[in-house]
Amino acid sequence: MKAYAVIVFLIYSWTLLVSFYRFPSWILYLTVNQILTVYAYNFSLNFLESVFILGGVFLLDWTVFLILKEKNEFAARSIIVSTVVLASVMGRLFLFQDYNEAPAFVESEPQWWGIIALLTLPGAALLAKVQRVRTALENFAERAVVFLYIYLPVSFIALLAVGVRNLF
Amino acid sequence: MKNITRRDFLKITGATLAGATISRGLRALSLSGVPARPNIIFIVMDAFSARHASLYGYQQPTTPNIESFAQNSTVYHRHYSAGNFTPSGTASMLTGMLPWKHGAVAGGGLVRERFVSNNIFSLLGSDYYRFAFAQNTWADRLIGQYPQDVERFLSPFAYSRMDGSPLLLNFPRDRALASTSINDFLFSLDGTQKIPGSSVFGYLSKSERARASTSEEYITKSYPKGFPVAMNGIVYRNEEIYDGVYKEIKALNEQSDPFIAYFHLFSPHGEFKPRNDYRKLFSENKSLPQKQNHPLNVFDKDLAPYKGGDFLRNQRNLYDSLIAQVDDEFGKLVKHLQEDGILDNSYLILTSDHGELFERGFWGHGDVFMYEGVLRIPLVIRAPGQTKRQDIFSPTSNIDILPTLLAIAGKPIPPETTGKALPGFTNEPADSSRPIIAVHGRDNSIFAPLKKAAVSMRKGEYKIIVYLGYTSEPIYELYDLENDPEELNNISNKDVKTLSALKDELLQYLQESNKMFS
């Protein structure tokens, strides 16, 4: 729950933040109903993304972190891994904005993700063992839980709206 | 039996008269043996400027195959798009309305909800099997506003080198808004924004597209600069796209219903990546005059290192080469369709949604400029079994396409339509003094009167352009196109009488269009 709250907070916040830059242009040519529909699609995809990342976190725990049997470190480890991965994704999207940078984007991918994996996996395992780090991360995650209570019901409505628009 | 009201009587009379007029028009084209409802095949080449087609007198031999096709077709020499980029140009063609009415004036813009059903597909109705394929996601989105009226609607990724966009196809009933969210915002596929709104799937999509466009598989001897890329990520080859077009038409022809097939193909839209054997086809065209940078050219700063025109000349040469390649593919397509006898029972329409500019320090389309390069587009129509060339020199607009097709299909033209059936398809005399209007309004809200916009109007030999709201006072330009086809001399200060008359007329139309907000 705590790890998922952090994942949801990061994924939805990114979409909302980017959408604030598009919003001024949308209001020039989309009706309120159309803008709400666009957000319904956005939040539906955000929900799928959050489940996708949560699935990845579980997969890591059942494979790479299998040797670490400390169950009380799961939340801290997952928060570290998901935050680093999502921050990397967002950082790279921000760094390589121009389509002409596609070759540089592709070339740098193996090194980037290699370094991230090398630093994050052992780093997460070690840092999660430090009580102070664990407490700090869990405190942060507890505050992020409030976003779950906002975003998940909104996503449910969004999924319903997308379903209705496409089925009937 | 239901009593016929006066309104019904007028409708029936109107439809009968329209039918009689068009049937006389069709007879004028010697169309004996044509089925009652011939097929309609629409090839829209995105961003194809008539100014760059040798069919219309361009110095480089860019379009020999289209010229050959034109020998048995009707060629419109002064055909204009009502918009200067894809949404406004395409929506005008599909709805028969000017951009200030249909409202699709923004990047990714949509037709106003109240006019959505006023489009070629919905109005032709289920008498026709309706097919659409638009590589340009903005054109795809416009057709996606009425997916229930298109029986087969391919993904913009069809026949490309990408598997892609399966997500979009999962929303067949709500394609326009699903595309606005997914293609435009979440995956930033159309290039409107540089950062995708979706972090995780947006990243994966960006990564896949970047790998596809840089993969060694796609950078070959034939394409040393890589394959062409549509809308920021759809990697394709024109050879495969046109093969796909032929395959689809052949399949459509094998069914019993008449069909309308709309193909909105991305080339020769930039970025210009012609096959290598076309790249060096043309030497530099030095006969084109230099034009002063335009004061409203917001790209001037970006293009500053290229002042002197080397960059623009290079882009223009690549554009011409890509047109030549597409012309060859079109030639092959026509040959196949002729061999299969498909052209004996089909109209084949070749046109574009807008043109392209390489002048005044500006490359591209969709900015405020309303010069001939970006507004004059090709229009060539081959009627079933047509054996003679017909040349139409009176000015026409792409808002005339919809009424023409409805007339061909014997359908009534709705009153919301602004366009008229094209000369050659009606017995009405061609009107050379008819005003041909084009609107650029992407800086203006579609929910408010048009106050910040560029509008052009061609009337007779003159063309007036007004830039409203970009400076404290409107800017007017006036050109005599018969004596100054390159629009080099703005005569607004010299011919004040003509300027005043055209200005009054244009502002009157603008005022009329703004009435919908009062």
XYZ file of C-alpha atoms in Angstrom, chain A:
168
model
C 0.000 0.000 0.000
C 2.765 2.453 0.988
C 4.880 1.614 -2.066
C 1.844 1.813 -4.322
C 0.952 5.218 -2.866
C 4.376 6.563 -3.891
C 4.070 5.040 -7.365
C 0.605 6.540 -7.848
C 1.760 9.927 -6.551
C 4.672 10.068 -9.023
C 2.839 8.767 -12.100
C -0.312 10.858 -11.737
C 1.610 13.981 -10.743
C 3.745 13.767 -13.874
C 0.662 13.568 -16.087
C -1.030 16.427 -14.266
C 2.097 18.553 -14.421
C 2.581 18.015 -18.183
C -1.142 18.585 -18.768
C -0.944 22.011 -17.129
C 1.246 23.095 -20.058
C -1.310 21.759 -22.568
C -4.387 23.007 -20.773
C -4.188 26.602 -22.099
C -4.221 25.297 -25.680
C -6.978 22.735 -25.005
C -9.368 25.389 -23.745
C -8.962 27.171 -27.085
C -10.497 24.305 -29.046
C -11.990 21.617 -26.793
C -15.270 21.862 -24.895
C -15.359 21.189 -21.132
C -16.888 17.793 -21.840
C -14.114 16.954 -24.297
C -11.389 18.074 -21.869
C -12.900 15.921 -19.110
C -12.946 12.983 -21.524
C -9.282 13.522 -22.366
C -8.515 13.472 -18.635
C -10.577 10.284 -18.302
C -8.284 8.591 -20.821
C -5.228 10.070 -19.100
C -6.197 8.788 -15.654
C -7.206 5.394 -17.026
C -3.760 4.982 -18.540
C -2.155 6.292 -15.335
C -3.958 3.577 -13.404
C -2.631 0.905 -15.781
C 0.867 2.373 -15.500
C 0.755 2.298 -11.721
C -0.341 -1.358 -11.752
C 2.405 -2.112 -14.277
C 5.096 -0.583 -12.051
C 3.668 -2.262 -8.946
C 3.817 -5.563 -10.815
C 7.480 -4.849 -11.612
C 8.192 -4.145 -7.967
C 6.602 -7.448 -6.887
C 8.492 -9.272 -9.616
C 11.791 -7.846 -8.341
C 10.933 -8.877 -4.815
C 10.138 -12.412 -5.866
C 13.277 -12.742 -8.002
C 16.265 -10.440 -7.375
C 15.389 -9.673 -3.755
C 14.310 -13.255 -2.992
C 17.412 -13.847 -0.917
C 16.449 -10.951 1.378
C 13.805 -12.440 3.532
C 13.188 -9.305 5.587
C 9.520 -8.655 4.951
C 9.519 -5.390 6.903
C 12.019 -3.963 4.406
C 9.753 -4.566 1.407
C 8.056 -1.162 1.516
C 11.324 0.790 1.807
C 13.039 -1.281 -0.928
C 10.068 -0.903 -3.264
C 9.816 2.831 -2.636
C 13.511 3.294 -3.450
C 13.389 1.159 -6.601
C 10.166 2.618 -7.978
C 11.199 6.197 -7.188
C 14.598 5.804 -8.856
C 13.128 4.087 -11.916
C 10.311 6.627 -12.340
C 12.649 9.555 -11.700
C 15.026 8.138 -14.332
C 12.225 7.783 -16.830
C 11.062 11.330 -16.165
C 14.611 12.690 -16.227
C 15.305 11.071 -19.590
C 12.015 12.301 -21.039
C 12.986 15.776 -19.907
C 16.571 15.525 -21.200
C 15.731 14.086 -24.625
C 12.789 16.184 -25.687
C 13.623 16.807 -29.310
C 12.799 14.147 -31.862
C 16.169 14.832 -33.537
C 17.854 13.548 -30.397
C 16.553 10.034 -31.086
C 20.029 8.598 -31.901
C 21.518 9.964 -28.661
C 18.483 8.728 -26.747
C 18.857 5.207 -28.149
C 22.665 5.106 -27.732
C 22.560 6.147 -24.094
C 19.842 3.696 -23.050
C 21.949 0.591 -22.241
C 24.522 2.552 -20.186
C 21.872 4.569 -18.387
C 19.726 1.629 -17.361
C 22.823 -0.510 -16.641
C 24.131 2.077 -14.190
C 20.684 2.554 -12.655
C 20.331 -1.204 -12.126
C 23.848 -1.552 -10.687
C 23.357 1.283 -8.217
C 19.696 0.847 -7.338
C 19.353 -2.875 -6.690
C 22.148 -3.239 -4.124
C 21.548 0.335 -2.936
C 17.879 -0.362 -2.233
C 18.707 -3.609 -0.442
C 21.320 -1.904 1.750
C 19.465 1.350 2.443
C 16.322 -0.536 3.412
C 18.283 -2.111 6.225
C 18.988 1.285 7.780
C 16.255 1.963 10.323
C 16.359 5.759 9.893
C 16.057 5.545 6.117
C 13.239 3.048 6.440
C 11.361 5.275 8.848
C 11.847 8.375 6.670
C 10.640 6.584 3.548
C 7.670 5.077 5.300
C 6.710 8.448 6.777
C 6.837 9.976 3.315
C 4.802 7.079 1.902
C 2.175 7.455 4.598
C 1.686 11.055 3.533
C 1.432 9.939 -0.091
C -1.417 7.573 0.802
C -3.787 10.532 0.722
C -3.228 10.676 -3.050
C -4.444 7.103 -3.314
C -7.747 8.194 -1.813
C -8.004 10.930 -4.433
C -6.560 9.328 -7.547
C -7.995 5.825 -7.279
C -11.675 6.855 -7.091
C -11.036 9.366 -9.887
C -9.446 6.576 -11.947
C -12.418 4.332 -11.281
C -14.768 7.026 -12.604
C -12.395 7.607 -15.529
C -12.361 3.899 -16.429
C -16.131 3.847 -16.204
C -16.411 6.904 -18.474
C -14.015 5.398 -21.035
C -15.948 2.131 -20.930
C -19.313 3.829 -21.394
C -18.046 5.984 -24.276
C -16.691 2.970 -26.102
C -19.332 0.362 -25.380
C -22.577 2.293 -25.860
